mmCIF file of C-alpha atoms in Angstrom:
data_model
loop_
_atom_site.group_PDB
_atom_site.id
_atom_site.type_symbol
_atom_site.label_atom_id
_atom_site.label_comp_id
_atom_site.label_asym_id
_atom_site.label_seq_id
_atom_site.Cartn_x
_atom_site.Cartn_y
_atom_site.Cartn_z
ATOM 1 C CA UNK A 272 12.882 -22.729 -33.553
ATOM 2 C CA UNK A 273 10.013 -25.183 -32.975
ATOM 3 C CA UNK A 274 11.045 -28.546 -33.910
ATOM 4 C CA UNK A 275 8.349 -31.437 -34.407
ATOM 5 C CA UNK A 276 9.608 -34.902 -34.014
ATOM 6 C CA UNK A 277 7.372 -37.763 -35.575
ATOM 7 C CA UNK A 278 8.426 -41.325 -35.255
ATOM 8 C CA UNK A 279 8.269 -44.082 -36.359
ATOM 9 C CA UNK A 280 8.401 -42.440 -39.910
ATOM 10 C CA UNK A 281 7.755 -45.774 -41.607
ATOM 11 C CA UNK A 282 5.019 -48.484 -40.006
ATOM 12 C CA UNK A 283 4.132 -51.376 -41.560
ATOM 13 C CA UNK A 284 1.680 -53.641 -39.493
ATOM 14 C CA UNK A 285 -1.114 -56.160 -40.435
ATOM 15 C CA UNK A 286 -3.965 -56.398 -40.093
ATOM 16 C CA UNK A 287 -5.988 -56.615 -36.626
ATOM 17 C CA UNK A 288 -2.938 -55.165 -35.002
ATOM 18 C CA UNK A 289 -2.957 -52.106 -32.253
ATOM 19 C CA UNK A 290 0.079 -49.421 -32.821
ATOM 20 C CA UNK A 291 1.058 -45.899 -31.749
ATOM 21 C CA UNK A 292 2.568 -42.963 -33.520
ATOM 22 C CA UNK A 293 4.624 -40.554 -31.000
ATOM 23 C CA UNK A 294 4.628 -36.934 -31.857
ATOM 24 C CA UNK A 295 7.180 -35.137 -29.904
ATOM 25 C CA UNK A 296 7.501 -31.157 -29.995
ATOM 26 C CA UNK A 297 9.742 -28.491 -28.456
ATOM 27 C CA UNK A 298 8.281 -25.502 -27.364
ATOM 28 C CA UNK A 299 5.024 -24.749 -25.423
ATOM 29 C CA UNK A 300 1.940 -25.200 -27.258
ATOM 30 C CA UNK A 301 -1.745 -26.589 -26.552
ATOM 31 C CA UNK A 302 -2.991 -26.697 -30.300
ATOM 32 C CA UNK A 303 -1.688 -30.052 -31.710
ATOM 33 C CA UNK A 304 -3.414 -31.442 -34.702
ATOM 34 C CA UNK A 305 -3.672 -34.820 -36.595
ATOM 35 C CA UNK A 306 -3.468 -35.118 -40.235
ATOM 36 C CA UNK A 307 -3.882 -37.768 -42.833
ATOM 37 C CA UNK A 308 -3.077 -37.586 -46.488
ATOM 38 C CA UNK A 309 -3.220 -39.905 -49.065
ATOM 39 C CA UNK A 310 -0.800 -40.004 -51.894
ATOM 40 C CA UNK A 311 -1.213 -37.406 -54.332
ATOM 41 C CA UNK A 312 -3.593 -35.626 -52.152
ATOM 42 C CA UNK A 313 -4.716 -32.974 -49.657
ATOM 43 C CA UNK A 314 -4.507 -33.025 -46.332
ATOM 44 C CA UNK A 315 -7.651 -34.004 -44.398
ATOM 45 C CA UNK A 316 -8.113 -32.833 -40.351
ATOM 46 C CA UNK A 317 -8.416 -35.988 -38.220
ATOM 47 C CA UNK A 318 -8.254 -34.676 -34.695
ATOM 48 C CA UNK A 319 -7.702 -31.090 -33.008
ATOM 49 C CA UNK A 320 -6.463 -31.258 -29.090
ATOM 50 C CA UNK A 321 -7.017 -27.833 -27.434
ATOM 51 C CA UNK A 322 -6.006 -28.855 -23.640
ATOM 52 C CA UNK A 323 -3.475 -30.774 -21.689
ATOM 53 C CA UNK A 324 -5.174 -34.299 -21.301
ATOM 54 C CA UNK A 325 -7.138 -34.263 -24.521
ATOM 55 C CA UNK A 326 -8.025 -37.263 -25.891
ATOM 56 C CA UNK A 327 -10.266 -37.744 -28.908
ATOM 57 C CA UNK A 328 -11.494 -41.056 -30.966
ATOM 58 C CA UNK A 329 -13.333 -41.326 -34.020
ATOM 59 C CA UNK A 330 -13.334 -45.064 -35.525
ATOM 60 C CA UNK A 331 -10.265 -47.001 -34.986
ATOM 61 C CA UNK A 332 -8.180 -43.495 -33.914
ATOM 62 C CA UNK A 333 -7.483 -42.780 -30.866
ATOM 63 C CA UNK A 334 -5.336 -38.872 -30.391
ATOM 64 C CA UNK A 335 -4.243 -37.624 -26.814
ATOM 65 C CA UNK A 336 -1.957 -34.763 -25.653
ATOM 66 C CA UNK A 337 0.357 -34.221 -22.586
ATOM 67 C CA UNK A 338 1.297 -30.611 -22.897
ATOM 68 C CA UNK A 339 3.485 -31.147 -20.519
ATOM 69 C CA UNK A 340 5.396 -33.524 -21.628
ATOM 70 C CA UNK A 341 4.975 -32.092 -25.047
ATOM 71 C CA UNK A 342 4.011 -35.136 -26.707
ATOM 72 C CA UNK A 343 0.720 -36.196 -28.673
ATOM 73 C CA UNK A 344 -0.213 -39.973 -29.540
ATOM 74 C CA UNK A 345 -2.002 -41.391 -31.996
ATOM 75 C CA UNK A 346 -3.547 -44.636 -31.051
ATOM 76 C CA UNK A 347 -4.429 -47.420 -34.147
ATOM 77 C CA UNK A 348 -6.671 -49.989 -32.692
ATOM 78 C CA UNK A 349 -7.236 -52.885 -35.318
ATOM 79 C CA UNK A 350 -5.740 -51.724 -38.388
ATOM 80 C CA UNK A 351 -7.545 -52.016 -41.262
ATOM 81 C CA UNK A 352 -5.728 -51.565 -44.818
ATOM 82 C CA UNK A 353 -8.266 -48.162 -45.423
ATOM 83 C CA UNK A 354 -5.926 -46.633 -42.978
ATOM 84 C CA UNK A 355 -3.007 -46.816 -45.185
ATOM 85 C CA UNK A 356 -1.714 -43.125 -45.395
ATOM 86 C CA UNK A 357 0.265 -40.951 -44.246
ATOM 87 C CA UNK A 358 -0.324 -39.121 -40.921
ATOM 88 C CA UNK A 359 0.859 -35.758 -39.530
ATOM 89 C CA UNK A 360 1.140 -34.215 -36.749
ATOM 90 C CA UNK A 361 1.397 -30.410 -36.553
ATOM 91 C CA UNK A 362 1.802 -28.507 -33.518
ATOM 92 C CA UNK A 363 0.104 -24.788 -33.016
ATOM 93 C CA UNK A 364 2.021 -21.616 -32.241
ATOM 94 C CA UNK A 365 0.801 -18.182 -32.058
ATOM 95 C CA UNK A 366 -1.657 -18.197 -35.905
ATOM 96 C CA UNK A 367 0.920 -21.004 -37.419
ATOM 97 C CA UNK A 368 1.537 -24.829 -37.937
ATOM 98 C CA UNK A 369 4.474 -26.296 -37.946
ATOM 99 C CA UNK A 370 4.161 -29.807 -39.070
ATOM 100 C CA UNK A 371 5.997 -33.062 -38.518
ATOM 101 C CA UNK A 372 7.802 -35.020 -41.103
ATOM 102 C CA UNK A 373 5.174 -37.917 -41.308
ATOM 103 C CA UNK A 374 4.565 -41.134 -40.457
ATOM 104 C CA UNK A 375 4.201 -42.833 -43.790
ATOM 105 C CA UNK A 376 1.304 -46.280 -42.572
ATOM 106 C CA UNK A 377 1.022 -49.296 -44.527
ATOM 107 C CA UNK A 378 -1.357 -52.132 -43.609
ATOM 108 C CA UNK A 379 -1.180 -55.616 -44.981
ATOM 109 C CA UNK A 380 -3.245 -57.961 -45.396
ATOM 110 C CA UNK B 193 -14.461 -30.993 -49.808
ATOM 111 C CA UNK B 194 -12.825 -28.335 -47.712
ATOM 112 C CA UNK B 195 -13.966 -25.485 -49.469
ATOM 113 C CA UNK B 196 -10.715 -24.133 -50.289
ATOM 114 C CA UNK B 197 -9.602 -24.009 -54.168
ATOM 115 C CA UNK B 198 -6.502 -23.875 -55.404
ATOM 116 C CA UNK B 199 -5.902 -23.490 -59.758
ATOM 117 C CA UNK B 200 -4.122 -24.999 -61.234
ATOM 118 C CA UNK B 201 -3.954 -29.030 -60.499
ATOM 119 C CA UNK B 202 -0.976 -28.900 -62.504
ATOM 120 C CA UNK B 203 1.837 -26.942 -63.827
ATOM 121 C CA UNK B 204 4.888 -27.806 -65.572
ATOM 122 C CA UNK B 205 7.103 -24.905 -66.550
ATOM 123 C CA UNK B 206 10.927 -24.766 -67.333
ATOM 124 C CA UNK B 207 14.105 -23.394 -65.415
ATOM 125 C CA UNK B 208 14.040 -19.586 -65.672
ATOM 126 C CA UNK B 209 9.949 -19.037 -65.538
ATOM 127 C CA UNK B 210 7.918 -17.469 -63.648
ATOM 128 C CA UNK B 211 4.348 -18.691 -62.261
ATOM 129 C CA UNK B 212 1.362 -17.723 -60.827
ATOM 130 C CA UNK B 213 -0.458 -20.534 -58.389
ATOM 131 C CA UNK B 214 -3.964 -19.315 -57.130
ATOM 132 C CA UNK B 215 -6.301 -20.117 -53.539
ATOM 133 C CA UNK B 216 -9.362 -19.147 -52.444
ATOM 134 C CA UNK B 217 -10.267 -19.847 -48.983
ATOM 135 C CA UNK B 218 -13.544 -21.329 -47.809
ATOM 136 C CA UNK B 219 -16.045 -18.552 -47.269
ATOM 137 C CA UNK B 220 -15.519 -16.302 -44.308
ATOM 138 C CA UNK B 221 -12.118 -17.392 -43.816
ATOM 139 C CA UNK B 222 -9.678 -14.483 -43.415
ATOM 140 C CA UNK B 223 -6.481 -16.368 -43.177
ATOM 141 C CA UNK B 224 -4.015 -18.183 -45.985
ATOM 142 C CA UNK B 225 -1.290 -19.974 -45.490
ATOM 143 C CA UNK B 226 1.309 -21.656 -48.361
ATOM 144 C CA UNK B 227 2.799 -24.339 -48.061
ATOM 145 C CA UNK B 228 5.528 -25.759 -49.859
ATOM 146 C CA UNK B 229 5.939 -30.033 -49.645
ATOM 147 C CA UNK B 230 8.693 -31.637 -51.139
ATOM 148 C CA UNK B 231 10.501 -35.330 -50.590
ATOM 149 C CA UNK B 232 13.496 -34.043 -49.325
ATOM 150 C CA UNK B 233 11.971 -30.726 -46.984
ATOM 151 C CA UNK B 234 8.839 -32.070 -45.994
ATOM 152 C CA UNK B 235 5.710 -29.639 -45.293
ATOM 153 C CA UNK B 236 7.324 -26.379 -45.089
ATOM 154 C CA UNK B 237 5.585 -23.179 -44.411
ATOM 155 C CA UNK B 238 6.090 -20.386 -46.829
ATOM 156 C CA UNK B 239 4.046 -17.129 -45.491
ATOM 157 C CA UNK B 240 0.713 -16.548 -43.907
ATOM 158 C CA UNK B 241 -1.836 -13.235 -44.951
ATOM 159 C CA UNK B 242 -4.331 -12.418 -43.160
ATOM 160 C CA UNK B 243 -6.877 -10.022 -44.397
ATOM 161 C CA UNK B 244 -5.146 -8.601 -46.885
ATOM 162 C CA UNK B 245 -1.793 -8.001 -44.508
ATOM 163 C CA UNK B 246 1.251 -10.336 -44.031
ATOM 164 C CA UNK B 247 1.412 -12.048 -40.572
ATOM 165 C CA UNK B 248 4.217 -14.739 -41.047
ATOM 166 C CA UNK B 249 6.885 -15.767 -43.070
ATOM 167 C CA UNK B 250 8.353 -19.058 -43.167
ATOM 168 C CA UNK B 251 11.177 -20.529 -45.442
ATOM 169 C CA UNK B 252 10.185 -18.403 -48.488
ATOM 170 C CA UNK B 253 12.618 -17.912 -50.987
ATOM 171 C CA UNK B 254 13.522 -14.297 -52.354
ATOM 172 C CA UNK B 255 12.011 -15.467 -55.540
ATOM 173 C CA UNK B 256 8.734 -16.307 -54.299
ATOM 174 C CA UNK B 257 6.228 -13.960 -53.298
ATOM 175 C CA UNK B 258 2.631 -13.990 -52.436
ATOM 176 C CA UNK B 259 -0.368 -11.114 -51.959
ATOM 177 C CA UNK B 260 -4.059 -11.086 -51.121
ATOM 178 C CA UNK B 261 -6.585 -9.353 -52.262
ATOM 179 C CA UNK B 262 -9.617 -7.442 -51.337
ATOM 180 C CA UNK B 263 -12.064 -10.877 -51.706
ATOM 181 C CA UNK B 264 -9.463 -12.491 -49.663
ATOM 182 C CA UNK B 265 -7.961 -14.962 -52.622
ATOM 183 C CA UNK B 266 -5.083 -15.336 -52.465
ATOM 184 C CA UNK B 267 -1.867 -15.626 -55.055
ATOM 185 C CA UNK B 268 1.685 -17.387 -54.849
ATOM 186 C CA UNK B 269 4.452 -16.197 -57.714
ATOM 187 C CA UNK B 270 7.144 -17.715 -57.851
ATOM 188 C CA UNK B 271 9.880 -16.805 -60.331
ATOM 189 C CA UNK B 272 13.398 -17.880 -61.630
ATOM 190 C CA UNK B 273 11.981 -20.749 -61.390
ATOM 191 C CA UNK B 274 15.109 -23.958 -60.396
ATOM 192 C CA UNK B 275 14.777 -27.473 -60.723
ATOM 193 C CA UNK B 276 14.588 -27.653 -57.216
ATOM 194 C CA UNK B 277 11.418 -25.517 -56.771
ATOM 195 C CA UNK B 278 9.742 -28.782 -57.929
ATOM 196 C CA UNK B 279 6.922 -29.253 -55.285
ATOM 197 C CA UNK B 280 3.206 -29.826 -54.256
ATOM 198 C CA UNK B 281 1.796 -26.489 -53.125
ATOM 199 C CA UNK B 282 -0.829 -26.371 -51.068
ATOM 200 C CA UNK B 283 -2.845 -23.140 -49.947
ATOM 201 C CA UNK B 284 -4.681 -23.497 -46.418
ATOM 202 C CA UNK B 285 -7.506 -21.112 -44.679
ATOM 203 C CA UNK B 286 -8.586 -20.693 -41.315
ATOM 204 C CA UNK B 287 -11.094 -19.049 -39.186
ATOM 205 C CA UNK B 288 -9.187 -17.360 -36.264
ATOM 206 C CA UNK B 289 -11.838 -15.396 -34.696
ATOM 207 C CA UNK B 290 -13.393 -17.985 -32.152
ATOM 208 C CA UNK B 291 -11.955 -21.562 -33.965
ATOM 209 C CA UNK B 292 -9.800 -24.238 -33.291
ATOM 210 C CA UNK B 293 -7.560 -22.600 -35.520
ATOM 211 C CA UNK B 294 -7.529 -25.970 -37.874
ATOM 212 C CA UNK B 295 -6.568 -25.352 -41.036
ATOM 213 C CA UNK B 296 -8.328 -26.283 -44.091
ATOM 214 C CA UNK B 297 -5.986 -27.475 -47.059
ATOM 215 C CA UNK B 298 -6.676 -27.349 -50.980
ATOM 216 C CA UNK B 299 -5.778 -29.679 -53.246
ATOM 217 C CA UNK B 300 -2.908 -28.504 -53.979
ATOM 218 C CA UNK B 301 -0.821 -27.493 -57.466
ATOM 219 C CA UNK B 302 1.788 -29.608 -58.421
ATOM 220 C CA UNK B 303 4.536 -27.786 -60.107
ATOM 221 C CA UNK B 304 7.125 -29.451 -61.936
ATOM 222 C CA UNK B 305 9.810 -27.284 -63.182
ATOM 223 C CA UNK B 306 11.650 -29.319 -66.508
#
Protein backbone atom coordinates (compact mmCIF):
# COMPACT_ATOMS: atom_id res chain seq x y z
CA UNK A 1 0.00 0.00 0.00
CA UNK A 2 1.40 3.43 -0.92
CA UNK A 3 2.08 5.35 2.10
CA UNK A 4 2.71 9.28 1.92
CA UNK A 5 4.65 10.73 4.72
CA UNK A 6 4.34 14.64 5.22
CA UNK A 7 6.25 16.32 7.95
CA UNK A 8 6.44 18.65 9.79
CA UNK A 9 2.55 18.44 10.12
CA UNK A 10 2.43 21.66 12.13
CA UNK A 11 4.86 24.89 11.11
CA UNK A 12 4.66 27.93 12.63
CA UNK A 13 7.34 30.53 11.42
CA UNK A 14 7.40 34.39 11.10
CA UNK A 15 7.63 36.35 8.99
CA UNK A 16 10.70 36.85 6.45
CA UNK A 17 11.73 33.36 7.35
CA UNK A 18 12.88 30.46 4.66
CA UNK A 19 11.40 26.76 5.57
CA UNK A 20 10.90 23.36 3.92
CA UNK A 21 8.13 20.84 3.94
CA UNK A 22 9.49 17.08 3.25
CA UNK A 23 7.15 14.82 1.45
CA UNK A 24 8.29 11.33 1.67
CA UNK A 25 6.50 8.38 -0.35
CA UNK A 26 6.87 4.61 -0.72
CA UNK A 27 6.46 3.20 -3.90
CA UNK A 28 7.66 4.27 -7.41
CA UNK A 29 6.01 7.15 -8.84
CA UNK A 30 7.00 10.35 -11.03
CA UNK A 31 3.60 12.32 -10.65
CA UNK A 32 3.88 14.19 -7.27
CA UNK A 33 1.68 17.15 -6.77
CA UNK A 34 1.43 20.21 -4.38
CA UNK A 35 -1.70 21.32 -2.85
CA UNK A 36 -2.91 24.17 -0.77
CA UNK A 37 -6.22 24.56 0.95
CA UNK A 38 -7.54 27.00 3.03
CA UNK A 39 -9.88 26.27 5.84
CA UNK A 40 -13.23 25.44 4.85
CA UNK A 41 -12.20 25.16 1.32
CA UNK A 42 -11.18 23.36 -1.88
CA UNK A 43 -8.16 22.30 -2.80
CA UNK A 44 -6.20 24.51 -5.23
CA UNK A 45 -3.10 22.84 -7.59
CA UNK A 46 0.16 24.62 -6.71
CA UNK A 47 2.77 22.59 -8.52
CA UNK A 48 2.76 19.26 -10.73
CA UNK A 49 6.44 17.44 -11.02
CA UNK A 50 6.40 14.96 -13.95
CA UNK A 51 10.32 13.91 -13.87
CA UNK A 52 13.08 13.01 -11.53
CA UNK A 53 14.84 16.46 -10.89
CA UNK A 54 11.80 18.66 -11.31
CA UNK A 55 11.82 21.72 -9.79
CA UNK A 56 9.17 24.40 -10.18
CA UNK A 57 8.68 28.09 -8.50
CA UNK A 58 5.93 30.37 -8.71
CA UNK A 59 6.20 33.39 -6.05
CA UNK A 60 7.72 32.55 -2.83
CA UNK A 61 7.30 28.43 -3.64
CA UNK A 62 9.78 26.60 -4.55
CA UNK A 63 8.65 22.34 -5.36
CA UNK A 64 11.39 19.73 -6.45
CA UNK A 65 11.35 15.90 -6.78
CA UNK A 66 14.02 13.11 -6.38
CA UNK A 67 12.23 10.08 -7.66
CA UNK A 68 14.75 8.32 -6.51
CA UNK A 69 14.91 9.02 -3.34
CA UNK A 70 11.19 9.29 -3.34
CA UNK A 71 10.95 12.51 -1.76
CA UNK A 72 9.43 15.98 -2.95
CA UNK A 73 10.23 19.47 -1.18
CA UNK A 74 8.52 22.34 -0.88
CA UNK A 75 10.68 25.33 -0.48
CA UNK A 76 9.04 28.73 1.49
CA UNK A 77 11.32 31.58 0.82
CA UNK A 78 10.18 34.71 2.94
CA UNK A 79 7.01 33.80 4.41
CA UNK A 80 4.44 36.02 4.18
CA UNK A 81 1.17 35.52 6.46
CA UNK A 82 -1.02 35.01 2.81
CA UNK A 83 0.67 31.71 2.86
CA UNK A 84 -1.04 30.53 5.88
CA UNK A 85 -2.75 27.18 4.79
CA UNK A 86 -2.53 24.04 4.63
CA UNK A 87 -0.37 22.21 2.03
CA UNK A 88 -0.51 18.70 0.52
CA UNK A 89 1.34 16.64 -1.09
CA UNK A 90 -0.12 13.78 -3.15
CA UNK A 91 1.81 11.33 -4.96
CA UNK A 92 0.54 9.73 -8.53
CA UNK A 93 -0.02 6.04 -9.19
CA UNK A 94 -1.42 4.42 -12.14
CA UNK A 95 -5.04 7.16 -12.68
CA UNK A 96 -5.01 7.83 -8.64
CA UNK A 97 -3.77 10.22 -5.80
CA UNK A 98 -2.95 9.29 -2.76
CA UNK A 99 -2.46 12.25 -0.60
CA UNK A 100 -0.43 13.14 2.46
CA UNK A 101 -1.78 14.04 5.80
CA UNK A 102 -0.88 17.84 5.57
CA UNK A 103 1.24 20.23 6.69
CA UNK A 104 -1.04 22.60 8.50
CA UNK A 105 1.36 26.56 7.92
CA UNK A 106 0.89 29.40 10.10
CA UNK A 107 2.79 32.67 9.65
CA UNK A 108 3.08 35.36 12.25
CA UNK A 109 3.59 38.47 12.19
CA UNK B 1 -12.82 28.48 -10.25
CA UNK B 2 -11.98 24.95 -11.25
CA UNK B 3 -14.87 24.24 -13.16
CA UNK B 4 -15.98 21.38 -11.24
CA UNK B 5 -19.45 21.67 -9.19
CA UNK B 6 -20.41 19.88 -6.54
CA UNK B 7 -24.45 20.46 -4.87
CA UNK B 8 -25.00 20.75 -2.18
CA UNK B 9 -22.58 23.22 0.03
CA UNK B 10 -24.25 21.73 2.84
CA UNK B 11 -26.10 18.89 4.26
CA UNK B 12 -27.09 17.97 7.61
CA UNK B 13 -29.08 14.78 7.92
CA UNK B 14 -29.60 12.37 10.96
CA UNK B 15 -28.26 8.77 11.90
CA UNK B 16 -30.15 6.25 9.74
CA UNK B 17 -30.53 8.54 6.33
CA UNK B 18 -29.65 8.25 3.28
CA UNK B 19 -28.11 11.07 0.86
CA UNK B 20 -27.44 11.96 -2.41
CA UNK B 21 -24.15 14.42 -2.96
CA UNK B 22 -23.77 15.53 -6.70
CA UNK B 23 -20.35 16.61 -9.18
CA UNK B 24 -19.99 17.65 -12.38
CA UNK B 25 -16.64 17.74 -13.81
CA UNK B 26 -15.15 20.60 -15.79
CA UNK B 27 -16.04 20.18 -19.44
CA UNK B 28 -14.32 17.43 -21.33
CA UNK B 29 -13.18 15.79 -18.33
CA UNK B 30 -13.92 12.04 -18.31
CA UNK B 31 -12.68 11.17 -14.92
CA UNK B 32 -14.25 11.59 -11.10
CA UNK B 33 -12.85 10.89 -8.20
CA UNK B 34 -14.53 11.16 -4.33
CA UNK B 35 -13.00 11.94 -1.77
CA UNK B 36 -13.82 11.63 1.68
CA UNK B 37 -11.75 14.26 4.38
CA UNK B 38 -12.21 13.98 7.86
CA UNK B 39 -10.00 15.18 11.15
CA UNK B 40 -9.22 11.94 12.22
CA UNK B 41 -8.66 9.99 8.40
CA UNK B 42 -7.39 12.71 6.50
CA UNK B 43 -8.02 12.89 2.53
CA UNK B 44 -9.15 9.51 1.79
CA UNK B 45 -10.04 8.25 -1.58
CA UNK B 46 -13.39 6.67 -2.00
CA UNK B 47 -13.74 5.39 -5.85
CA UNK B 48 -12.79 6.74 -9.20
CA UNK B 49 -15.33 6.43 -12.66
CA UNK B 50 -14.24 7.00 -15.59
CA UNK B 51 -16.56 7.38 -18.46
CA UNK B 52 -19.30 5.96 -17.16
CA UNK B 53 -17.20 2.65 -15.79
CA UNK B 54 -15.56 2.11 -12.34
CA UNK B 55 -11.70 2.20 -12.38
CA UNK B 56 -10.77 2.35 -8.58
CA UNK B 57 -11.97 1.87 -5.32
CA UNK B 58 -10.53 3.21 -2.30
CA UNK B 59 -11.75 3.01 1.42
CA UNK B 60 -15.47 3.06 0.46
CA UNK B 61 -17.77 1.83 2.83
CA UNK B 62 -20.51 -0.88 1.88
CA UNK B 63 -22.97 1.84 2.48
CA UNK B 64 -21.70 4.23 0.11
CA UNK B 65 -21.99 3.98 -3.45
CA UNK B 66 -21.43 6.14 -6.40
CA UNK B 67 -22.45 5.99 -10.46
CA UNK B 68 -21.95 8.18 -13.51
CA UNK B 69 -23.90 8.97 -16.01
CA UNK B 70 -24.09 9.39 -19.69
CA UNK B 71 -23.09 13.50 -19.41
CA UNK B 72 -20.39 12.31 -17.22
CA UNK B 73 -21.87 13.87 -13.69
CA UNK B 74 -21.38 12.18 -11.38
CA UNK B 75 -23.37 11.00 -7.95
CA UNK B 76 -22.19 9.81 -4.35
CA UNK B 77 -25.10 7.97 -2.02
CA UNK B 78 -24.39 7.28 0.91
CA UNK B 79 -26.83 5.55 3.26
CA UNK B 80 -27.30 4.33 6.94
CA UNK B 81 -25.93 7.19 7.45
CA UNK B 82 -23.44 7.06 11.30
CA UNK B 83 -22.23 9.81 13.19
CA UNK B 84 -19.01 9.05 11.98
CA UNK B 85 -19.75 9.54 8.24
CA UNK B 86 -19.48 13.25 9.25
CA UNK B 87 -17.09 14.68 6.54
CA UNK B 88 -16.16 17.25 3.75
CA UNK B 89 -16.68 15.54 0.40
CA UNK B 90 -15.06 16.61 -2.31
CA UNK B 91 -15.59 15.39 -6.05
CA UNK B 92 -12.38 15.84 -8.39
CA UNK B 93 -12.04 15.56 -12.45
CA UNK B 94 -9.27 15.02 -14.62
CA UNK B 95 -8.23 14.93 -18.15
CA UNK B 96 -6.22 11.67 -18.67
CA UNK B 97 -5.83 11.61 -22.30
CA UNK B 98 -2.53 13.71 -22.82
CA UNK B 99 -2.51 15.75 -19.08
CA UNK B 100 -0.60 15.99 -16.15
CA UNK B 101 -3.17 14.01 -14.68
CA UNK B 102 -3.82 16.99 -11.94
CA UNK B 103 -6.86 16.83 -10.52
CA UNK B 104 -9.32 19.52 -10.28
CA UNK B 105 -11.32 19.64 -6.86
CA UNK B 106 -14.94 21.13 -6.14
CA UNK B 107 -15.90 22.80 -3.38
CA UNK B 108 -16.88 20.30 -1.67
CA UNK B 109 -20.32 19.21 0.47
CA UNK B 110 -20.09 19.23 3.95
CA UNK B 111 -22.21 16.63 5.52
CA UNK B 112 -22.96 16.59 9.02
CA UNK B 113 -24.85 13.67 10.19
CA UNK B 114 -26.83 14.81 13.84
Amino acid sequence: ELKVEQNPLFLSMQEGKNYTIYCNYSTTSDRLYWYRQDPGKSLESLFVLLSNGAVKQEGRLMASLDTKARLSTLHITAAVHDLSATYFCAVGVHTRLTFGEGTQLTVNP
Amino acid sequence: DSGVTQTPKHLITATGQRVTLRCSPRSGDLSVYWYQQSLDQGLQFLIQYYNGEERAKGNILERFSAQQFPDLHSELNLSSLELGDSALYFCASSDETGGTGKLFFGSGTQLSVL
